[in-house]
Each structure stands twice: as structure tokens, then as C-alpha cells.
Amino acid sequence: MGHPELAAKFTQDVERTHWHDKALWFVREKRDRASKSIPEWEALRRKAQQIKTHTMENLDTYLEAFEKNAKAKGIQVHWAKNAEEHNRITLQILNLHNAKKVVKSKSMLTEECHLNPYLEEQGIEVVDTDLGERIIQFRKEPPSHIVLPAIHLKKEDVSKTFQEHIGTEAGNNDPTYLTRAARAHLREKFLGADVGITGVNYAIADTGGIVVCTNEGNADLGATIPKVHIASMGIEKIIPRLQDLAVFTRLLARSATGQPITSYTSHFHGPIEGGEMHVIIVDNGRSPILGSEHYSQALNCIRCGACMNTCPVYRRSGGFSYEATIPGPIGSTLEPCKDLAKHKTLPYACSLCASCSNVCPIRIDLHHQLYFHRQDVVKAGLLDKKKERALGFAGWLFQHPKVLDFCGKMARKVVPHLPRWMMYSSMNAWGEHREMMDFPEKSFKELYVERQKRKQS
Ligand code: SF4
């Protein structure tokens, strides 16, 4: 199924659609207030864009420097060209330690590599320790948002899920009660874990250290209670110097949740005493994006989720409608880069309003990238036939202004008098969730000509 069909499924529940829309708009407004609290916000965005662009242009140099400096700190560095290699390396490390229990903090890369099902097939218990991630793990769902993985669920859903899996009181929807129950449950998992897996928000080339940002401190427990820490990072997570980090940390939390800073910004510079630390650097389809003409900027993304919170399509269609690890505007540009045929509907899940590009802390030109993808879809002959015919007709109409004027005139005269059953039928997708707009008596062109005449008389 493509995005339109999956979105239609989500919007069937009208109340949930409105609630989802409002919940994300609330976060978007918080982001606006937080960004305005920094007078140099725009300068910071430009600086971040410049650092990322420079890093990507010299990625090989920075990755090698990171490897050298990380190794000097006692970190074992591995390279994986795809998801299979990443998962295999992870399993090898686990087997080496005879590990059967893993605690994992939020990492979109391991999600992309489908690490959990892979390890579970090998008889290893993997527990996601981010609260939202744990909720969806119980429900056997993927995350619907990269920062707020369970944003599609209400507290009533969480209460039911916890009752089923950790035995909380039936019907108790109190968020504090539920959070405490989850904390007690997770503490046990942390204490019994053999290995902790984390993602990487930033890998610093000149120190060889990594930085992980969380609001719950779960990465810190996962990386320090078990003796072995595995950190999985995409090749794009590199920043050149420690001093560059402040630019990104100031932008990240404000853009993501409207907080001045993420609660825990933890630096890992080597294994704990008597332990081991591994970093797996993963390509998995990123190199071709880096070398592409239009889409390389997409790798500058710091996964704040701001483009999702602002996107009018994402807010009303939900994360699952993208059928991709990364949903929303950034997902709609990254995923078609990897498999255009599979994700051919995503570039159209966009109103081209450019709100995503306006909020992106790294100034990624997201809406233009989606526009380029649309052209690629057409060039590859992947456009839906109905849409192709409609666009072909629209193109023809715009080239024949007299016919366009006539059609407009007829529509203004006829449509307002049509019976509702005719207007709000399956023929009119627009009318499915909203009232048709009022048709004006005159077209813009007619009004303009009249105005010019009045001016001249
Ligand atoms: S594209 Fe920009 S706004 Fe969207 S998640 Fe990435 S950094 Fe955030």
C-alpha cells in the first residue's frame, strides 16, 4: 500500500486524527517559543548547516580521524556496509560474551537495520529502555515518530498495554503511576543485562568520543551497568571538533521538544573499568545519497523531528502511513533515495508549503528535495496512472487559457447548485473530510480586468 491508502486508514478515526494533529502542533509551538529565546537562532542554524556541509564534503577524513582517536581510547571500531553486516557484527560481540540479555536505548539506526527481530531470532532478549519505545515494543509496533515513538497512542492505550505486560492496575491511566511502574520494570532489566546498546547522536572526530542525548538517562544506565557497550552510528553522525557540539546541542533539544537542553547529554570516551566499548559505523545506503546531485543535504539531518511536528500531512496522516523507518518530510526524501519504486508515493505526501524547511535546524531544503523526487518518479515511469492522466490534462488545460476560463466559469455556475449526494461522493476525495469551499462569482482574472478598467475610467 502507498501513503494515500495508509493515510486513509489512519484518518478513519477522526477523533484520533484531530488529537494527533493537536499533540504535534503543541510541540511545534513549544519549538517556536524555545527558538525565539535565542536571538542568534538563525546564525546558529547557518553555522550548523555550514559545519555539516563541510563535514560531509570531507567525510572520509573525519571518519578515519574518528577511528584513530577512538581506538586510542580503547574503543573497538567496526565498519558495516549494510544492515546485515551491522547485525552480524553485533551478534558476534554478543556471542563473544555469551550475552543473552540486552538493554537498548533509542536508536533509529538499529530500527533501520531491524536489529531486534534479528537478535530475538537468535534467542537473545532485547529490551528497549526508552519509555515510548518500550510501550511500542510491548505492542509489537514500530515507532511512529523519531523522537516521540508512541505519539500515536493515548494514555488509555498505554494503561491497557502495561496492564497486559507488566501487571499494572486495570483502568489506572495516571501518567505518574504508569511511568513509575515502567521505571521499576526497566530497573530490573538494566540490572540483569549482559550488554547495553545505544545509538549515537554525535561522534566527534578529534576526540574519538561519542555523545548520546536522552531525556530519561536510559542510555547512561545501559552503557554503564553492563560491562559491554555497543554504540551503532550511521556514517553521517560525525562532527569535526568538540567545540562544534554546542552548536548542535543548542539546536537539537529546542527543535525536538522545545526544551533548552536534553536532560542527559552524555559523553562516552572509552570502556568502563574492566569492560568493553564497541562502535559500529554503518553505511547502509548512505554513500549513494552523499554522492547524489540533489539529496546529499538530507544526510545533514540531526533527527530532531521538527519537520514532522510541523508537517500538515504528517500530523494528519500519522507516522505509520509512511511505511518507513523515518517518516515525515525527512523520511519522504531519504527513503525514496534508497528505493524509489517502493516509496514512490512519499514525495507526494507533501503540500510543498515549505514549513519543514523553515523549521529545520540545519536548513535542509526539504521541500525542494521532495519536488526533485517527484520529477524522478515521473522520469522513472512510476507515477500512478490516474495521477499521470490528471496531471496531463491539467498541463494541457493551463496551456489553453481560453478553455481554462470557460471551465472555471462553468464550474462556478454549476457546482454550487449540485445536490450534496453528487458533490460528496467517492468521486470527490476533497469532500471526504471537509466541506467544499464557496465558489466565487467571478474569477481572479475577471476581477483584475474590472479593476483595471475602473482605474482607467
Ligand atoms: S530534516 Fe531537519 S527538521 Fe527534520 S528531523 Fe532532520 S534536522 Fe530535524
Short mmCIF file of C-alpha atoms and ligand atoms in Angstrom, two decimals:
data_model
loop_
_atom_site.label_atom_id
_atom_site.label_comp_id
_atom_site.label_asym_id
_atom_site.label_seq_id
_atom_site.Cartn_x
_atom_site.Cartn_y
_atom_site.Cartn_z
CA MET A 1 0.00 0.00 0.00
CA GLY A 2 1.14 3.54 -0.66
CA HIS A 3 0.85 6.63 1.52
CA PRO A 4 -2.70 7.62 0.41
CA GLU A 5 -4.18 4.24 1.33
CA LEU A 6 -2.34 4.03 4.65
CA ALA A 7 -3.24 7.64 5.48
CA ALA A 8 -6.90 6.88 4.72
CA LYS A 9 -6.73 4.07 7.29
CA PHE A 10 -5.39 6.45 9.96
CA THR A 11 -7.90 9.19 9.22
CA GLN A 12 -10.85 6.82 9.61
CA ASP A 13 -10.60 7.54 13.32
CA VAL A 14 -11.46 11.23 13.06
CA GLU A 15 -11.10 11.94 16.77
CA ARG A 16 -7.62 10.39 16.91
CA THR A 17 -6.58 12.28 13.79
CA HIS A 18 -7.52 15.62 15.39
CA TRP A 19 -5.86 14.66 18.65
CA HIS A 20 -2.62 13.60 16.85
CA ASP A 21 -2.63 16.84 14.89
CA LYS A 22 -3.07 18.93 18.05
CA ALA A 23 -0.49 16.99 20.09
CA LEU A 24 2.20 17.60 17.47
CA TRP A 25 1.22 21.21 16.91
CA PHE A 26 1.64 21.74 20.65
CA VAL A 27 5.27 20.54 20.30
CA ARG A 28 5.77 22.73 17.23
CA GLU A 29 4.59 25.78 19.22
CA LYS A 30 6.97 24.91 22.06
CA ARG A 31 9.75 24.74 19.49
CA ASP A 32 8.82 28.20 18.22
CA ARG A 33 8.93 29.71 21.70
CA ALA A 34 12.25 27.99 22.51
CA SER A 35 13.87 29.10 19.26
CA LYS A 36 12.80 32.69 19.85
CA SER A 37 14.50 32.63 23.24
CA ILE A 38 17.86 32.69 21.43
CA PRO A 39 18.49 35.89 19.49
CA GLU A 40 21.21 34.23 17.41
CA TRP A 41 18.95 31.32 16.35
CA GLU A 42 19.27 31.96 12.63
CA ALA A 43 23.03 32.41 12.89
CA LEU A 44 23.22 29.09 14.77
CA ARG A 45 21.22 27.36 12.02
CA ARG A 46 23.58 28.74 9.38
CA LYS A 47 26.60 27.66 11.41
CA ALA A 48 25.18 24.13 11.82
CA GLN A 49 24.48 23.91 8.10
CA GLN A 50 28.00 25.04 7.31
CA ILE A 51 29.63 22.57 9.74
CA LYS A 52 27.56 19.66 8.44
CA THR A 53 28.11 20.51 4.78
CA HIS A 54 31.85 20.81 5.35
CA THR A 55 31.91 17.51 7.28
CA MET A 56 30.03 15.66 4.57
CA GLU A 57 32.40 17.01 1.93
CA ASN A 58 35.33 15.60 3.93
CA LEU A 59 33.59 12.61 5.45
CA ASP A 60 36.34 10.09 4.71
CA THR A 61 38.95 12.21 6.50
CA TYR A 62 36.77 12.75 9.56
CA LEU A 63 35.68 9.13 9.80
CA GLU A 64 39.28 7.95 9.68
CA ALA A 65 40.31 10.52 12.28
CA PHE A 66 37.44 9.36 14.50
CA GLU A 67 38.50 5.73 14.15
CA LYS A 68 42.11 6.52 15.03
CA ASN A 69 41.20 8.61 18.08
CA ALA A 70 38.53 6.20 19.29
CA LYS A 71 40.95 3.26 19.08
CA ALA A 72 43.50 5.26 21.05
CA LYS A 73 40.87 5.47 23.81
CA GLY A 74 40.41 1.71 23.87
CA ILE A 75 37.19 1.70 21.82
CA GLN A 76 36.88 -1.10 19.27
CA VAL A 77 35.70 0.29 15.94
CA HIS A 78 33.86 -1.81 13.33
CA TRP A 79 32.66 -0.91 9.85
CA ALA A 80 29.45 -2.25 8.36
CA LYS A 81 28.46 -1.61 4.78
CA ASN A 82 24.83 -2.62 5.30
CA ALA A 83 22.22 -3.70 7.84
CA GLU A 84 23.17 -7.39 7.59
CA GLU A 85 26.79 -6.64 8.43
CA HIS A 86 25.76 -4.41 11.31
CA ASN A 87 23.56 -7.12 12.79
CA ARG A 88 26.18 -9.81 12.26
CA ILE A 89 28.88 -7.77 13.99
CA THR A 90 26.54 -7.06 16.90
CA LEU A 91 25.76 -10.76 17.26
CA GLN A 92 29.45 -11.68 17.12
CA ILE A 93 30.18 -9.30 20.01
CA LEU A 94 27.24 -10.68 21.99
CA ASN A 95 28.32 -14.27 21.37
CA LEU A 96 31.86 -13.46 22.43
CA HIS A 97 30.46 -12.53 25.83
CA ASN A 98 27.84 -15.25 25.86
CA ALA A 99 25.29 -12.47 26.22
CA LYS A 100 21.60 -13.38 26.33
CA LYS A 101 20.09 -10.15 27.64
CA VAL A 102 20.45 -6.78 26.01
CA VAL A 103 19.15 -3.36 27.03
CA LYS A 104 18.90 -0.90 24.17
CA SER A 105 18.37 2.85 24.23
CA LYS A 106 16.61 4.60 21.37
CA SER A 107 18.39 4.27 18.06
CA MET A 108 16.76 4.80 14.69
CA LEU A 109 19.71 3.05 13.04
CA THR A 110 19.07 -0.25 14.83
CA GLU A 111 15.41 0.19 13.87
CA GLU A 112 16.51 0.67 10.24
CA CYS A 113 18.66 -2.49 10.48
CA HIS A 114 15.81 -4.48 12.11
CA LEU A 115 18.22 -5.48 14.86
CA ASN A 116 15.59 -6.50 17.43
CA PRO A 117 13.92 -9.27 15.39
CA TYR A 118 17.35 -10.46 14.22
CA LEU A 119 18.66 -10.86 17.76
CA GLU A 120 15.40 -12.28 19.05
CA GLU A 121 15.61 -14.99 16.39
CA GLN A 122 18.98 -15.92 17.91
CA GLY A 123 17.37 -16.36 21.34
CA ILE A 124 18.54 -13.02 22.74
CA GLU A 125 16.20 -10.86 24.81
CA VAL A 126 16.30 -7.22 23.66
CA VAL A 127 14.60 -4.66 25.88
CA ASP A 128 14.04 -1.14 24.57
CA THR A 129 14.57 1.15 27.51
CA ASP A 130 13.23 4.46 26.24
CA LEU A 131 9.71 4.67 27.72
CA GLY A 132 7.97 5.34 24.40
CA GLU A 133 10.00 2.61 22.71
CA ARG A 134 9.17 0.10 25.46
CA ILE A 135 5.45 0.84 25.05
CA ILE A 136 5.54 0.17 21.32
CA GLN A 137 7.81 -2.84 21.80
CA PHE A 138 5.14 -4.40 24.03
CA ARG A 139 2.57 -3.68 21.32
CA LYS A 140 4.87 -5.08 18.59
CA GLU A 141 4.65 -1.81 16.67
CA PRO A 142 7.40 0.23 15.03
CA PRO A 143 7.93 3.85 16.20
CA SER A 144 5.55 6.31 14.55
CA HIS A 145 7.84 9.31 15.18
CA ILE A 146 11.62 9.51 15.54
CA VAL A 147 11.60 11.48 18.81
CA LEU A 148 8.15 10.63 20.17
CA PRO A 149 7.83 6.98 19.14
CA ALA A 150 4.46 6.42 20.85
CA ILE A 151 2.85 9.77 19.99
CA HIS A 152 0.05 7.93 18.18
CA LEU A 153 -1.09 6.41 21.49
CA LYS A 154 -3.23 7.90 24.25
CA LYS A 155 -2.64 7.32 27.96
CA GLU A 156 -5.60 4.90 27.96
CA ASP A 157 -3.78 2.77 25.34
CA VAL A 158 -0.60 2.83 27.43
CA SER A 159 -2.52 1.83 30.56
CA LYS A 160 -4.04 -1.18 28.78
CA THR A 161 -0.66 -2.20 27.34
CA PHE A 162 1.06 -2.01 30.74
CA GLN A 163 -1.78 -3.89 32.42
CA GLU A 164 -1.29 -6.70 29.92
CA HIS A 165 2.51 -6.83 30.06
CA ILE A 166 3.65 -5.63 33.47
CA GLY A 167 0.51 -6.10 35.51
CA THR A 168 -0.46 -2.52 36.34
CA GLU A 169 -3.90 -1.77 37.75
CA ALA A 170 -6.73 -2.04 35.22
CA GLY A 171 -8.16 1.35 34.23
CA ASN A 172 -5.46 3.37 36.04
CA ASN A 173 -4.47 5.93 33.41
CA ASP A 174 -2.47 8.20 35.67
CA PRO A 175 0.75 9.04 33.79
CA THR A 176 2.82 9.26 37.00
CA TYR A 177 1.61 5.84 38.16
CA LEU A 178 2.31 4.33 34.74
CA THR A 179 5.76 5.94 34.48
CA ARG A 180 6.74 4.66 37.94
CA ALA A 181 5.61 1.16 37.04
CA ALA A 182 7.66 1.30 33.83
CA ARG A 183 10.68 2.57 35.75
CA ALA A 184 10.54 -0.32 38.25
CA HIS A 185 10.15 -2.80 35.41
CA LEU A 186 13.08 -1.33 33.47
CA ARG A 187 15.39 -1.14 36.51
CA GLU A 188 15.24 -4.91 36.76
CA LYS A 189 16.09 -5.22 33.09
CA PHE A 190 19.09 -2.88 33.43
CA LEU A 191 20.43 -4.80 36.40
CA GLY A 192 20.15 -8.14 34.65
CA ALA A 193 21.56 -7.09 31.26
CA ASP A 194 24.76 -8.51 29.77
CA VAL A 195 25.22 -5.82 27.13
CA GLY A 196 23.93 -2.29 26.53
CA ILE A 197 23.32 -0.99 23.02
CA THR A 198 22.92 2.72 22.33
CA GLY A 199 22.64 4.93 19.31
CA VAL A 200 24.98 7.86 18.66
CA ASN A 201 23.83 11.44 18.31
CA TYR A 202 27.30 12.79 17.58
CA ALA A 203 30.68 11.16 17.05
CA ILE A 204 33.48 13.66 17.49
CA ALA A 205 36.35 13.17 15.08
CA ASP A 206 39.05 14.98 17.02
CA THR A 207 38.37 13.27 20.35
CA GLY A 208 37.19 9.83 19.23
CA GLY A 209 34.33 10.10 21.73
CA ILE A 210 30.60 9.75 21.16
CA VAL A 211 27.68 11.71 22.56
CA VAL A 212 24.22 10.31 23.27
CA CYS A 213 21.28 12.57 24.17
CA THR A 214 18.26 11.26 26.10
CA ASN A 215 15.65 12.69 28.40
CA GLU A 216 15.38 9.60 30.57
CA GLY A 217 19.01 8.74 31.31
CA ASN A 218 18.38 5.26 29.96
CA ALA A 219 21.40 5.32 27.63
CA ASP A 220 23.63 6.11 30.61
CA LEU A 221 22.34 3.14 32.61
CA GLY A 222 22.53 0.86 29.58
CA ALA A 223 26.09 1.89 28.79
CA THR A 224 27.44 1.72 32.32
CA ILE A 225 25.67 -1.09 34.23
CA PRO A 226 26.56 -3.95 31.84
CA LYS A 227 30.26 -4.43 31.17
CA VAL A 228 29.88 -4.19 27.38
CA HIS A 229 28.61 -1.16 25.47
CA ILE A 230 27.89 -1.30 21.74
CA ALA A 231 27.14 2.01 20.02
CA SER A 232 25.68 1.96 16.50
CA MET A 233 26.13 5.01 14.30
CA GLY A 234 25.45 6.00 10.71
CA ILE A 235 28.42 7.45 8.84
CA GLU A 236 26.73 10.87 8.89
CA LYS A 237 26.87 11.26 12.67
CA ILE A 238 30.38 12.69 12.63
CA ILE A 239 31.17 16.25 13.68
CA PRO A 240 34.74 17.53 13.43
CA ARG A 241 35.52 19.05 16.82
CA LEU A 242 34.27 19.04 20.40
CA GLN A 243 33.61 22.77 20.16
CA ASP A 244 31.15 22.16 17.29
CA LEU A 245 28.97 20.14 19.63
CA ALA A 246 27.49 23.18 21.38
CA VAL A 247 26.01 24.40 18.09
CA PHE A 248 24.09 21.16 17.69
CA THR A 249 23.04 20.61 21.29
CA ARG A 250 21.57 24.12 21.40
CA LEU A 251 19.59 23.42 18.25
CA LEU A 252 18.61 19.80 18.88
CA ALA A 253 16.53 19.93 22.06
CA ARG A 254 14.84 23.21 21.18
CA SER A 255 13.88 21.90 17.74
CA ALA A 256 12.81 18.49 19.02
CA THR A 257 10.71 19.21 22.08
CA GLY A 258 11.11 22.91 22.82
CA GLN A 259 13.43 22.18 25.77
CA PRO A 260 16.52 24.37 26.29
CA ILE A 261 18.65 21.23 26.53
CA THR A 262 18.17 17.48 26.52
CA SER A 263 18.15 16.22 30.13
CA TYR A 264 21.15 13.91 29.62
CA THR A 265 23.87 14.76 27.11
CA SER A 266 26.36 12.02 27.87
CA HIS A 267 29.88 11.68 26.54
CA PHE A 268 31.44 8.24 26.21
CA HIS A 269 35.17 8.21 25.83
CA GLY A 270 36.10 4.57 26.24
CA PRO A 271 35.02 1.40 28.02
CA ILE A 272 34.13 1.34 31.70
CA GLU A 273 36.70 -0.24 34.00
CA GLY A 274 37.09 -3.89 33.14
CA GLY A 275 34.60 -3.55 30.29
CA GLU A 276 34.49 -3.16 26.52
CA MET A 277 33.16 -0.47 24.24
CA HIS A 278 32.44 -1.02 20.56
CA VAL A 279 31.35 1.47 17.91
CA ILE A 280 29.82 0.12 14.70
CA ILE A 281 29.96 2.63 11.83
CA VAL A 282 27.26 1.84 9.30
CA ASP A 283 26.77 2.93 5.69
CA ASN A 284 23.60 1.06 4.67
CA GLY A 285 22.78 3.11 1.57
CA ARG A 286 24.12 6.44 2.75
CA SER A 287 27.10 6.72 0.35
CA PRO A 288 24.94 6.91 -2.81
CA ILE A 289 22.88 9.69 -1.14
CA LEU A 290 26.11 11.52 -0.32
CA GLY A 291 27.13 11.34 -3.97
CA SER A 292 23.73 12.34 -5.38
CA GLU A 293 23.14 15.65 -7.09
CA HIS A 294 20.05 16.80 -5.18
CA TYR A 295 19.79 14.80 -1.99
CA SER A 296 23.15 14.86 -0.20
CA GLN A 297 21.90 17.56 2.20
CA ALA A 298 19.46 15.03 3.64
CA LEU A 299 22.40 13.39 5.41
CA ASN A 300 22.90 16.57 7.45
CA CYS A 301 19.79 15.68 9.46
CA ILE A 302 20.24 15.51 13.24
CA ARG A 303 16.92 13.65 13.74
CA CYS A 304 15.17 16.30 15.80
CA GLY A 305 11.74 15.54 14.33
CA ALA A 306 10.78 19.22 13.95
CA CYS A 307 9.89 18.73 10.29
CA MET A 308 7.37 16.05 11.32
CA ASN A 309 5.77 18.15 14.04
CA THR A 310 5.14 20.99 11.64
CA CYS A 311 4.15 18.98 8.56
CA PRO A 312 0.38 19.29 7.92
CA VAL A 313 0.40 15.94 6.13
CA TYR A 314 2.31 14.02 8.82
CA ARG A 315 0.20 15.49 11.60
CA ARG A 316 -2.98 14.30 9.96
CA SER A 317 -1.84 11.02 8.46
CA GLY A 318 0.32 9.57 11.28
CA GLY A 319 3.78 8.03 11.12
CA PHE A 320 2.70 4.57 10.01
CA SER A 321 1.27 5.93 6.76
CA TYR A 322 4.86 6.41 5.53
CA GLU A 323 5.67 2.71 5.92
CA ALA A 324 9.30 3.67 6.52
CA THR A 325 11.74 3.76 9.42
CA ILE A 326 11.93 7.54 9.17
CA PRO A 327 8.54 9.14 8.46
CA GLY A 328 7.60 12.75 7.71
CA PRO A 329 9.35 15.15 5.35
CA ILE A 330 12.89 13.88 6.01
CA GLY A 331 11.73 10.26 5.61
CA SER A 332 9.98 11.19 2.38
CA THR A 333 13.30 12.39 0.99
CA LEU A 334 15.61 9.71 2.49
CA GLU A 335 13.52 6.62 1.79
CA PRO A 336 12.93 7.21 -1.97
CA CYS A 337 16.70 7.73 -2.31
CA LYS A 338 17.12 4.12 -1.20
CA ASP A 339 14.18 2.57 -3.05
CA LEU A 340 12.23 4.88 -5.34
CA ALA A 341 9.77 2.24 -6.57
CA LYS A 342 8.81 1.17 -3.05
CA HIS A 343 8.42 4.72 -1.75
CA LYS A 344 7.13 6.42 -4.90
CA THR A 345 4.09 7.90 -3.13
CA LEU A 346 6.08 9.62 -0.37
CA PRO A 347 7.23 12.68 -2.36
CA TYR A 348 3.52 13.42 -2.90
CA ALA A 349 2.72 13.24 0.82
CA CYS A 350 3.55 16.92 0.86
CA SER A 351 1.74 20.20 0.25
CA LEU A 352 5.03 21.93 -0.72
CA CYS A 353 4.22 24.52 1.96
CA ALA A 354 7.94 24.53 2.96
CA SER A 355 7.17 24.62 6.67
CA CYS A 356 9.62 21.71 7.14
CA SER A 357 12.47 23.62 5.53
CA ASN A 358 11.64 26.68 7.65
CA VAL A 359 11.88 24.83 10.96
CA CYS A 360 14.78 22.51 10.13
CA PRO A 361 17.68 23.48 12.42
CA ILE A 362 20.18 22.50 9.72
CA ARG A 363 18.27 24.40 7.00
CA ILE A 364 17.83 21.29 4.87
CA ASP A 365 15.91 22.25 1.78
CA LEU A 366 13.36 19.50 2.31
CA HIS A 367 10.51 20.70 0.15
CA HIS A 368 12.79 21.19 -2.84
CA GLN A 369 14.12 17.67 -2.36
CA LEU A 370 10.56 16.34 -2.46
CA TYR A 371 9.94 18.34 -5.60
CA PHE A 372 13.03 16.75 -7.21
CA HIS A 373 11.85 13.31 -6.13
CA ARG A 374 8.53 13.91 -7.89
CA GLN A 375 10.43 14.57 -11.08
CA ASP A 376 12.42 11.35 -10.55
CA VAL A 377 9.18 9.40 -10.06
CA VAL A 378 7.82 10.73 -13.36
CA LYS A 379 11.12 10.10 -15.20
CA ALA A 380 11.21 6.53 -13.90
CA GLY A 381 7.65 5.96 -15.19
CA LEU A 382 6.44 5.20 -11.66
CA LEU A 383 3.68 7.77 -11.41
CA ASP A 384 0.24 6.37 -10.67
CA LYS A 385 -1.66 6.21 -14.00
CA LYS A 386 -4.69 8.12 -12.67
CA LYS A 387 -2.44 10.90 -11.43
CA GLU A 388 -0.50 10.89 -14.69
CA ARG A 389 -3.71 11.37 -16.69
CA ALA A 390 -4.97 14.08 -14.31
CA LEU A 391 -1.67 15.96 -14.44
CA GLY A 392 -1.51 15.56 -18.22
CA PHE A 393 -4.99 17.06 -18.50
CA ALA A 394 -4.10 19.88 -16.09
CA GLY A 395 -0.96 20.62 -18.11
CA TRP A 396 -2.97 20.77 -21.30
CA LEU A 397 -5.60 23.00 -19.66
CA PHE A 398 -3.03 25.50 -18.45
CA GLN A 399 -1.64 25.76 -21.97
CA HIS A 400 -5.10 26.70 -23.28
CA PRO A 401 -6.21 29.71 -21.24
CA LYS A 402 -9.49 30.18 -23.10
CA VAL A 403 -10.60 26.64 -22.30
CA LEU A 404 -9.42 27.10 -18.70
CA ASP A 405 -11.51 30.30 -18.38
CA PHE A 406 -14.55 28.54 -19.82
CA CYS A 407 -14.18 25.52 -17.50
CA GLY A 408 -13.77 27.85 -14.50
CA LYS A 409 -16.88 29.80 -15.45
CA MET A 410 -18.93 26.63 -15.84
CA ALA A 411 -17.69 25.23 -12.52
CA ARG A 412 -18.62 28.46 -10.69
CA LYS A 413 -22.10 28.38 -12.17
CA VAL A 414 -22.88 24.68 -11.89
CA VAL A 415 -21.07 23.29 -8.81
CA PRO A 416 -22.82 25.39 -6.12
CA HIS A 417 -26.19 24.06 -7.34
CA LEU A 418 -25.32 20.37 -7.46
CA PRO A 419 -27.05 18.17 -4.87
CA ARG A 420 -24.89 17.09 -1.91
CA TRP A 421 -25.04 13.40 -2.81
CA MET A 422 -23.35 14.25 -6.07
CA MET A 423 -20.71 16.53 -4.55
CA TYR A 424 -19.79 14.40 -1.57
CA SER A 425 -19.42 11.10 -3.33
CA SER A 426 -16.39 8.85 -3.77
CA MET A 427 -15.60 10.94 -6.89
CA ASN A 428 -14.59 13.84 -4.68
CA ALA A 429 -11.74 12.93 -2.35
CA TRP A 430 -11.54 16.56 -1.13
CA GLY A 431 -15.08 16.39 0.25
CA GLU A 432 -14.41 13.27 2.30
CA HIS A 433 -13.25 15.14 5.37
CA ARG A 434 -14.25 18.71 4.67
CA GLU A 435 -16.86 20.97 3.16
CA MET A 436 -16.15 22.23 -0.33
CA MET A 437 -15.07 25.85 -0.49
CA ASP A 438 -17.58 28.51 -1.59
CA PHE A 439 -17.23 29.21 -5.27
CA PRO A 440 -16.76 32.92 -6.01
CA GLU A 441 -18.99 34.53 -8.58
CA LYS A 442 -16.09 35.85 -10.62
CA SER A 443 -12.61 34.59 -11.34
CA PHE A 444 -9.47 36.44 -10.28
CA LYS A 445 -8.85 37.30 -13.93
CA GLU A 446 -12.32 38.85 -14.33
CA LEU A 447 -11.92 40.85 -11.12
CA TYR A 448 -8.49 42.04 -12.23
CA VAL A 449 -9.77 43.20 -15.64
CA GLU A 450 -12.68 45.02 -13.98
CA ARG A 451 -10.34 46.73 -11.57
CA GLN A 452 -8.00 47.85 -14.34
CA LYS A 453 -10.97 49.26 -16.26
CA ARG A 454 -12.18 51.15 -13.19
CA LYS A 455 -8.70 52.59 -12.71
CA GLN A 456 -8.55 53.78 -16.30
CA SER A 457 -12.03 55.36 -16.31
S1 SF4 B 1 15.31 17.16 8.47
FE1 SF4 B 1 15.76 18.84 9.81
S2 SF4 B 1 13.84 19.16 10.93
FE2 SF4 B 1 13.70 17.12 10.02
S3 SF4 B 1 14.45 15.74 11.58
FE3 SF4 B 1 16.21 16.27 10.31
S4 SF4 B 1 17.17 18.02 11.32
FE4 SF4 B 1 15.12 17.81 12.19
#
